């Protein structure tokens, strides 16, 4: 699908800076002709993409609409107010801060708004599907706060094996009395019971923060339950299932909390907002408010189920037995005891199938190797692949992995991947053919 704006922007950059233009062309080519299965990635619309490449980047707008520290912000005020109104409309809440530069920044600000340094919070540990900013020892959340972690069900005979153990979470929180209970994850394939987490938070006098970075688009479309009215604060990224620009967002229904959140974002952890990105967030929220987006989110989930089914039928184990959302964790060991996530990621990459290695619950291997892959369907669904295509994708993945990374097998799959991609072109991801070889 031809996008003349991308084309002319690329031509313009090529005239001034051929080196960067060429690298961008290679990347456009990579995106156009590979299958993107990284669960946190997506392909934005040309409107979302081009809103970022605008004169809005020229302006400082520290502060908030109507209360800036710089003159000339009258249009920025209106853009940011629109972004806020659309975010509230989309997530059916009262207040939004659209300035966080990323999901980690959103979490940093949310923590600053509701906790003092040294205070305790409860979360799922990174290796079980949590996130760096949920208490990893080298992250601000682990350096300036005391994380305590609640577990999954690790007992294979339990019907909810590898799912959140809510009773144990209650026990952890009752014992440690955290200031915050954090739910929402980066590698968790099941529905989150926000109401149950609110009961846990209430029982220990904590605030509930839901980080819906991964599932935001599904929540917005109503295909995953909303964290509202249960969570006091909701943080998210805008670029995963929500299909907006790379960035963060904080939501709440409580007036005293939004005041604290706004102070924590600016001047607490950030200076000038990225107004070109905020405009793009507004465009993305507008897209997500349309009925087509509900259909998109439904197809993301249906595709994830179909992909999981296709892999299970080929001998792979999907942790927790399946998926309710856009992602799954594939345990490679039942298929091949020696196969690591590291090798699988590399081999699939050679075949044009882009994935990330990921630890599975109780993974005996270290994070640099892992026994699993995390696969997600948001990007493939955006480019129009269907449930039937998912079985074909599972077949291609299996062919590469069963082939042990054999070069000829990878090359043969690469051809078929290219063909599938040609049938489902990406709008806005195009450039003049790369000139140089890398
Ligand atoms: N790095 C993101 C992911 O891949 O899930 C989380 O921030």
GROMACS .gro file of N, CA and C in nm, residues 207-330:
model
  372
  207UNK      N    1  -0.296   0.094   4.805
  207UNK     CA    2  -0.354   0.141   4.679
  207UNK      C    3  -0.325   0.036   4.573
  208UNK      N    4  -0.417   0.024   4.478
  208UNK     CA    5  -0.397  -0.071   4.368
  208UNK      C    6  -0.354   0.004   4.242
  209UNK      N    7  -0.236  -0.031   4.191
  209UNK     CA    8  -0.192   0.023   4.061
  209UNK      C    9  -0.198  -0.091   3.959
  210UNK      N   10  -0.269  -0.069   3.849
  210UNK     CA   11  -0.275  -0.167   3.741
  210UNK      C   12  -0.191  -0.115   3.625
  211UNK      N   13  -0.088  -0.189   3.589
  211UNK     CA   14  -0.006  -0.153   3.473
  211UNK      C   15  -0.058  -0.235   3.355
  212UNK      N   16  -0.136  -0.169   3.270
  212UNK     CA   17  -0.200  -0.243   3.160
  212UNK      C   18  -0.125  -0.222   3.027
  213UNK      N   19   0.007  -0.198   3.039
  213UNK     CA   20   0.087  -0.166   2.919
  213UNK      C   21   0.061  -0.263   2.805
  214UNK      N   22   0.057  -0.392   2.836
  214UNK     CA   23   0.041  -0.490   2.729
  214UNK      C   24  -0.101  -0.497   2.677
  215UNK      N   25  -0.198  -0.491   2.767
  215UNK     CA   26  -0.336  -0.522   2.728
  215UNK      C   27  -0.422  -0.398   2.703
  216UNK      N   28  -0.359  -0.279   2.702
  216UNK     CA   29  -0.437  -0.154   2.694
  216UNK      C   30  -0.536  -0.154   2.578
  217UNK      N   31  -0.492  -0.201   2.463
  217UNK     CA   32  -0.581  -0.201   2.346
  217UNK      C   33  -0.698  -0.296   2.366
  218UNK      N   34  -0.670  -0.407   2.434
  218UNK     CA   35  -0.777  -0.505   2.458
  218UNK      C   36  -0.876  -0.448   2.558
  219UNK      N   37  -0.824  -0.378   2.658
  219UNK     CA   38  -0.911  -0.314   2.758
  219UNK      C   39  -0.997  -0.206   2.689
  220UNK      N   40  -0.931  -0.123   2.609
  220UNK     CA   41  -1.003  -0.014   2.542
  220UNK      C   42  -1.115  -0.069   2.455
  221UNK      N   43  -1.092  -0.185   2.397
  221UNK     CA   44  -1.190  -0.245   2.305
  221UNK      C   45  -1.292  -0.333   2.379
  222UNK      N   46  -1.271  -0.352   2.508
  222UNK     CA   47  -1.366  -0.432   2.586
  222UNK      C   48  -1.345  -0.582   2.570
  223UNK      N   49  -1.230  -0.625   2.521
  223UNK     CA   50  -1.208  -0.770   2.511
  223UNK      C   51  -1.123  -0.823   2.627
  224UNK      N   52  -1.080  -0.735   2.715
  224UNK     CA   53  -1.025  -0.774   2.847
  224UNK      C   54  -1.097  -0.683   2.947
  225UNK      N   55  -1.134  -0.738   3.068
  225UNK     CA   56  -1.202  -0.652   3.165
  225UNK      C   57  -1.119  -0.528   3.199
  226UNK      N   58  -1.189  -0.420   3.230
  226UNK     CA   59  -1.122  -0.295   3.262
  226UNK      C   60  -1.069  -0.298   3.406
  227UNK      N   61  -0.955  -0.233   3.429
  227UNK     CA   62  -0.909  -0.219   3.568
  227UNK      C   63  -0.998  -0.124   3.648
  228UNK      N   64  -1.073  -0.037   3.581
  228UNK     CA   65  -1.167   0.053   3.650
  228UNK      C   66  -1.298  -0.021   3.671
  229UNK      N   67  -1.364  -0.006   3.786
  229UNK     CA   68  -1.338   0.092   3.892
  229UNK      C   69  -1.245   0.039   4.002
  230UNK      N   70  -1.177  -0.073   3.979
  230UNK     CA   71  -1.105  -0.137   4.090
  230UNK      C   72  -0.972  -0.069   4.121
  231UNK      N   73  -0.896  -0.037   4.016
  231UNK     CA   74  -0.762   0.021   4.040
  231UNK      C   75  -0.773   0.168   4.077
  232UNK      N   76  -0.687   0.211   4.171
  232UNK     CA   77  -0.682   0.355   4.203
  232UNK      C   78  -0.607   0.430   4.094
  233UNK      N   79  -0.502   0.365   4.043
  233UNK     CA   80  -0.420   0.427   3.938
  233UNK      C   81  -0.395   0.322   3.829
  234UNK      N   82  -0.404   0.366   3.704
  234UNK     CA   83  -0.375   0.276   3.592
  234UNK      C   84  -0.261   0.338   3.512
  235UNK      N   85  -0.156   0.260   3.488
  235UNK     CA   86  -0.047   0.307   3.402
  235UNK      C   87  -0.046   0.221   3.276
  236UNK      N   88   0.006   0.277   3.171
  236UNK     CA   89   0.015   0.198   3.047
  236UNK      C   90   0.117   0.259   2.951
  237UNK      N   91   0.154   0.179   2.853
  237UNK     CA   92   0.220   0.234   2.736
  237UNK      C   93   0.111   0.259   2.632
  238UNK      N   94   0.149   0.329   2.525
  238UNK     CA   95   0.051   0.357   2.421
  238UNK      C   96   0.084   0.286   2.290
  239UNK      N   97   0.193   0.209   2.289
  239UNK     CA   98   0.242   0.159   2.160
  239UNK      C   99   0.229   0.008   2.140
  240UNK      N  100   0.165  -0.061   2.232
  240UNK     CA  101   0.158  -0.207   2.216
  240UNK      C  102   0.023  -0.241   2.151
  241UNK      N  103  -0.065  -0.313   2.225
  241UNK     CA  104  -0.195  -0.344   2.163
  241UNK      C  105  -0.275  -0.217   2.132
  242UNK      N  106  -0.244  -0.108   2.199
  242UNK     CA  107  -0.319   0.018   2.174
  242UNK      C  108  -0.282   0.082   2.040
  243UNK      N  109  -0.169   0.043   1.984
  243UNK     CA  110  -0.129   0.080   1.848
  243UNK      C  111  -0.111   0.231   1.828
  244UNK      N  112  -0.055   0.293   1.932
  244UNK     CA  113  -0.022   0.435   1.920
  244UNK      C  114   0.128   0.454   1.910
  245UNK      N  115   0.172   0.579   1.929
  245UNK     CA  116   0.317   0.606   1.926
  245UNK      C  117   0.382   0.552   2.053
  246UNK      N  118   0.514   0.539   2.050
  246UNK     CA  119   0.589   0.493   2.167
  246UNK      C  120   0.572   0.595   2.280
  247UNK      N  121   0.513   0.554   2.392
  247UNK     CA  122   0.491   0.651   2.500
  247UNK      C  123   0.416   0.590   2.616
  248UNK      N  124   0.389   0.673   2.717
  248UNK     CA  125   0.319   0.628   2.838
  248UNK      C  126   0.195   0.712   2.867
  249UNK      N  127   0.119   0.666   2.967
  249UNK     CA  128  -0.010   0.728   3.000
  249UNK      C  129  -0.046   0.686   3.142
  250UNK      N  130  -0.102   0.779   3.219
  250UNK     CA  131  -0.149   0.745   3.354
  250UNK      C  132  -0.295   0.788   3.367
  251UNK      N  133  -0.377   0.703   3.427
  251UNK     CA  134  -0.521   0.728   3.439
  251UNK      C  135  -0.565   0.709   3.583
  252UNK      N  136  -0.667   0.784   3.622
  252UNK     CA  137  -0.727   0.763   3.755
  252UNK      C  138  -0.867   0.824   3.755
  253UNK      N  139  -0.945   0.784   3.855
  253UNK     CA  140  -1.077   0.846   3.874
  253UNK      C  141  -1.077   0.944   3.990
  254UNK      N  142  -0.962   0.956   4.057
  254UNK     CA  143  -0.963   1.032   4.182
  254UNK      C  144  -0.889   1.165   4.169
  255UNK      N  145  -0.958   1.272   4.208
  255UNK     CA  146  -0.905   1.406   4.187
  255UNK      C  147  -0.777   1.430   4.268
  256UNK      N  148  -0.775   1.383   4.392
  256UNK     CA  149  -0.653   1.407   4.471
  256UNK      C  150  -0.535   1.330   4.412
  257UNK      N  151  -0.564   1.214   4.352
  257UNK     CA  152  -0.455   1.135   4.293
  257UNK      C  153  -0.403   1.200   4.166
  258UNK      N  154  -0.491   1.255   4.081
  258UNK     CA  155  -0.439   1.314   3.957
  258UNK      C  156  -0.352   1.436   3.990
  259UNK      N  157  -0.388   1.506   4.099
  259UNK     CA  158  -0.302   1.621   4.136
  259UNK      C  159  -0.161   1.571   4.171
  260UNK      N  160  -0.157   1.464   4.247
  260UNK     CA  161  -0.025   1.409   4.286
  260UNK      C  162   0.048   1.352   4.164
  261UNK      N  163  -0.028   1.287   4.077
  261UNK     CA  164   0.033   1.227   3.956
  261UNK      C  165   0.089   1.337   3.866
  262UNK      N  166   0.012   1.443   3.846
  262UNK     CA  167   0.059   1.551   3.760
  262UNK      C  168   0.188   1.612   3.814
  263UNK      N  169   0.194   1.631   3.945
  263UNK     CA  170   0.317   1.687   4.005
  263UNK      C  171   0.433   1.588   3.991
  264UNK      N  172   0.400   1.460   4.000
  264UNK     CA  173   0.507   1.359   3.991
  264UNK      C  174   0.562   1.349   3.848
  265UNK      N  175   0.475   1.361   3.749
  265UNK     CA  176   0.523   1.356   3.609
  265UNK      C  177   0.607   1.480   3.580
  266UNK      N  178   0.549   1.597   3.605
  266UNK     CA  179   0.621   1.724   3.591
  266UNK      C  180   0.592   1.811   3.711
  267UNK      N  181   0.687   1.854   3.785
  267UNK     CA  182   0.831   1.847   3.760
  267UNK      C  183   0.902   1.726   3.821
  268UNK      N  184   0.824   1.628   3.870
  268UNK     CA  185   0.886   1.517   3.944
  268UNK      C  186   0.989   1.438   3.867
  269UNK      N  187   0.947   1.380   3.754
  269UNK     CA  188   1.042   1.293   3.683
  269UNK      C  189   1.070   1.337   3.540
  270UNK      N  190   0.994   1.432   3.489
  270UNK     CA  191   1.017   1.477   3.351
  270UNK      C  192   1.020   1.630   3.343
  271UNK      N  193   1.080   1.679   3.234
  271UNK     CA  194   1.072   1.820   3.201
  271UNK      C  195   0.970   1.838   3.091
  272UNK      N  196   1.016   1.892   2.977
  272UNK     CA  197   0.923   1.923   2.868
  272UNK      C  198   0.857   1.800   2.809
  273UNK      N  199   0.725   1.807   2.789
  273UNK     CA  200   0.656   1.694   2.726
  273UNK      C  201   0.691   1.685   2.577
  274UNK      N  202   0.679   1.566   2.522
  274UNK     CA  203   0.704   1.545   2.378
  274UNK      C  204   0.572   1.571   2.306
  275UNK      N  205   0.552   1.697   2.267
  275UNK     CA  206   0.419   1.735   2.217
  275UNK      C  207   0.385   1.668   2.084
  276UNK      N  208   0.487   1.639   2.003
  276UNK     CA  209   0.460   1.568   1.877
  276UNK      C  210   0.409   1.427   1.906
  277UNK      N  211   0.460   1.368   2.014
  277UNK     CA  212   0.414   1.233   2.051
  277UNK      C  213   0.274   1.242   2.113
  278UNK      N  214   0.250   1.347   2.190
  278UNK     CA  215   0.117   1.363   2.251
  278UNK      C  216   0.011   1.381   2.141
  279UNK      N  217   0.045   1.456   2.037
  279UNK     CA  218  -0.050   1.470   1.925
  279UNK      C  219  -0.076   1.334   1.862
  280UNK      N  220   0.030   1.256   1.849
  280UNK     CA  221   0.014   1.123   1.789
  280UNK      C  222  -0.068   1.032   1.881
  281UNK      N  223  -0.048   1.046   2.014
  281UNK     CA  224  -0.132   0.970   2.107
  281UNK      C  225  -0.279   1.006   2.085
  282UNK      N  226  -0.307   1.136   2.068
  282UNK     CA  227  -0.447   1.179   2.047
  282UNK      C  228  -0.504   1.113   1.921
  283UNK      N  229  -0.422   1.109   1.816
  283UNK     CA  230  -0.468   1.046   1.690
  283UNK      C  231  -0.496   0.898   1.715
  284UNK      N  232  -0.406   0.832   1.788
  284UNK     CA  233  -0.423   0.688   1.815
  284UNK      C  234  -0.547   0.664   1.902
  285UNK      N  235  -0.569   0.749   2.002
  285UNK     CA  236  -0.689   0.731   2.087
  285UNK      C  237  -0.814   0.748   2.001
  286UNK      N  238  -0.809   0.846   1.909
  286UNK     CA  239  -0.922   0.866   1.818
  286UNK      C  240  -0.948   0.740   1.735
  287UNK      N  241  -0.840   0.678   1.689
  287UNK     CA  242  -0.856   0.553   1.611
  287UNK      C  243  -0.915   0.443   1.698
  288UNK      N  244  -0.866   0.435   1.822
  288UNK     CA  245  -0.911   0.326   1.910
  288UNK      C  246  -1.057   0.345   1.954
  289UNK      N  247  -1.107   0.467   1.941
  289UNK     CA  248  -1.248   0.492   1.976
  289UNK      C  249  -1.344   0.448   1.865
  290UNK      N  250  -1.287   0.416   1.750
  290UNK     CA  251  -1.375   0.376   1.637
  290UNK      C  252  -1.414   0.229   1.649
  291UNK      N  253  -1.532   0.193   1.594
  291UNK     CA  254  -1.577   0.053   1.604
  291UNK      C  255  -1.478  -0.046   1.543
  292UNK      N  256  -1.405  -0.005   1.437
  292UNK     CA  257  -1.311  -0.099   1.374
  292UNK      C  258  -1.205  -0.148   1.473
  293UNK      N  259  -1.174  -0.064   1.572
  293UNK     CA  260  -1.069  -0.103   1.665
  293UNK      C  261  -1.115  -0.220   1.754
  294UNK      N  262  -1.245  -0.220   1.789
  294UNK     CA  263  -1.300  -0.332   1.867
  294UNK      C  264  -1.282  -0.462   1.789
  295UNK      N  265  -1.311  -0.453   1.662
  295UNK     CA  266  -1.296  -0.571   1.576
  295UNK      C  267  -1.149  -0.614   1.570
  296UNK      N  268  -1.061  -0.516   1.558
  296UNK     CA  269  -0.917  -0.546   1.556
  296UNK      C  270  -0.877  -0.622   1.682
  297UNK      N  271  -0.919  -0.569   1.798
  297UNK     CA  272  -0.878  -0.631   1.926
  297UNK      C  273  -0.935  -0.772   1.939
  298UNK      N  274  -1.058  -0.790   1.893
  298UNK     CA  275  -1.117  -0.925   1.896
  298UNK      C  276  -1.034  -1.021   1.809
  299UNK      N  277  -0.990  -0.971   1.696
  299UNK     CA  278  -0.911  -1.057   1.605
  299UNK      C  279  -0.772  -1.086   1.663
  300UNK      N  280  -0.716  -0.990   1.737
  300UNK     CA  281  -0.586  -1.013   1.802
  300UNK      C  282  -0.596  -1.135   1.895
  301UNK      N  283  -0.704  -1.137   1.975
  301UNK     CA  284  -0.721  -1.246   2.073
  301UNK      C  285  -0.751  -1.378   1.999
  302UNK      N  286  -0.839  -1.372   1.900
  302UNK     CA  287  -0.872  -1.495   1.824
  302UNK      C  288  -0.746  -1.549   1.756
  303UNK      N  289  -0.663  -1.460   1.704
  303UNK     CA  290  -0.539  -1.504   1.639
  303UNK      C  291  -0.443  -1.566   1.739
  304UNK      N  292  -0.436  -1.508   1.859
  304UNK     CA  293  -0.346  -1.565   1.962
  304UNK      C  294  -0.392  -1.706   1.997
  305UNK      N  295  -0.521  -1.723   2.011
  305UNK     CA  296  -0.572  -1.858   2.043
  305UNK      C  297  -0.540  -1.955   1.930
  306UNK      N  298  -0.557  -1.908   1.807
  306UNK     CA  299  -0.532  -1.996   1.692
  306UNK      C  300  -0.383  -2.032   1.683
  307UNK      N  301  -0.297  -1.934   1.711
  307UNK     CA  302  -0.153  -1.961   1.707
  307UNK      C  303  -0.114  -2.061   1.816
  308UNK      N  304  -0.169  -2.041   1.937
  308UNK     CA  305  -0.140  -2.134   2.048
  308UNK      C  306  -0.186  -2.275   2.011
  309UNK      N  307  -0.305  -2.282   1.953
  309UNK     CA  308  -0.358  -2.414   1.914
  309UNK      C  309  -0.266  -2.480   1.810
  310UNK      N  310  -0.224  -2.401   1.714
  310UNK     CA  311  -0.136  -2.454   1.609
  310UNK      C  312  -0.004  -2.505   1.665
  311UNK      N  313   0.047  -2.437   1.767
  311UNK     CA  314   0.175  -2.480   1.827
  311UNK      C  315   0.155  -2.603   1.915
  312UNK      N  316   0.044  -2.603   1.992
  312UNK     CA  317   0.016  -2.720   2.077
  312UNK      C  318   0.002  -2.844   1.989
  313UNK      N  319  -0.068  -2.829   1.877
  313UNK     CA  320  -0.091  -2.946   1.791
  313UNK      C  321   0.041  -2.996   1.730
  314UNK      N  322   0.145  -2.911   1.733
  314UNK     CA  323   0.275  -2.953   1.679
  314UNK      C  324   0.374  -2.991   1.790
  315UNK      N  325   0.321  -3.009   1.912
  315UNK     CA  326   0.404  -3.065   2.019
  315UNK      C  327   0.466  -2.966   2.115
  316UNK      N  328   0.432  -2.838   2.104
  316UNK     CA  329   0.487  -2.739   2.198
  316UNK      C  330   0.393  -2.727   2.317
  317UNK      N  331   0.447  -2.682   2.431
  317UNK     CA  332   0.362  -2.657   2.547
  317UNK      C  333   0.344  -2.506   2.561
  318UNK      N  334   0.221  -2.464   2.579
  318UNK     CA  335   0.194  -2.322   2.605
  318UNK      C  336   0.173  -2.310   2.756
  319UNK      N  337   0.248  -2.220   2.820
  319UNK     CA  338   0.238  -2.214   2.967
  319UNK      C  339   0.095  -2.180   3.005
  320UNK      N  340   0.053  -2.234   3.118
  320UNK     CA  341  -0.083  -2.221   3.172
  320UNK      C  342  -0.186  -2.286   3.080
  321UNK      N  343  -0.141  -2.353   2.977
  321UNK     CA  344  -0.232  -2.428   2.890
  321UNK      C  345  -0.297  -2.348   2.779
  322UNK      N  346  -0.267  -2.218   2.770
  322UNK     CA  347  -0.328  -2.141   2.661
  322UNK      C  348  -0.315  -1.992   2.683
  323UNK      N  349  -0.403  -1.917   2.619
  323UNK     CA  350  -0.399  -1.771   2.632
  323UNK      C  351  -0.540  -1.713   2.630
  324UNK      N  352  -0.558  -1.605   2.706
  324UNK     CA  353  -0.684  -1.528   2.702
  324UNK      C  354  -0.662  -1.394   2.632
  325UNK      N  355  -0.535  -1.360   2.605
  325UNK     CA  356  -0.510  -1.225   2.554
  325UNK      C  357  -0.432  -1.230   2.423
  326UNK      N  358  -0.338  -1.140   2.406
  326UNK     CA  359  -0.267  -1.128   2.278
  326UNK      C  360  -0.137  -1.205   2.275
  327UNK      N  361  -0.098  -1.266   2.388
  327UNK     CA  362   0.036  -1.328   2.391
  327UNK      C  363   0.031  -1.467   2.450
  328UNK      N  364   0.141  -1.538   2.428
  328UNK     CA  365   0.157  -1.671   2.488
  328UNK      C  366   0.305  -1.694   2.514
  329UNK      N  367   0.331  -1.781   2.612
  329UNK     CA  368   0.468  -1.824   2.638
  329UNK      C  369   0.480  -1.968   2.593
  330UNK      N  370   0.577  -1.993   2.505
  330UNK     CA  371   0.593  -2.126   2.449
  330UNK      C  372   0.708  -2.195   2.521
   0.00000   0.00000   0.00000
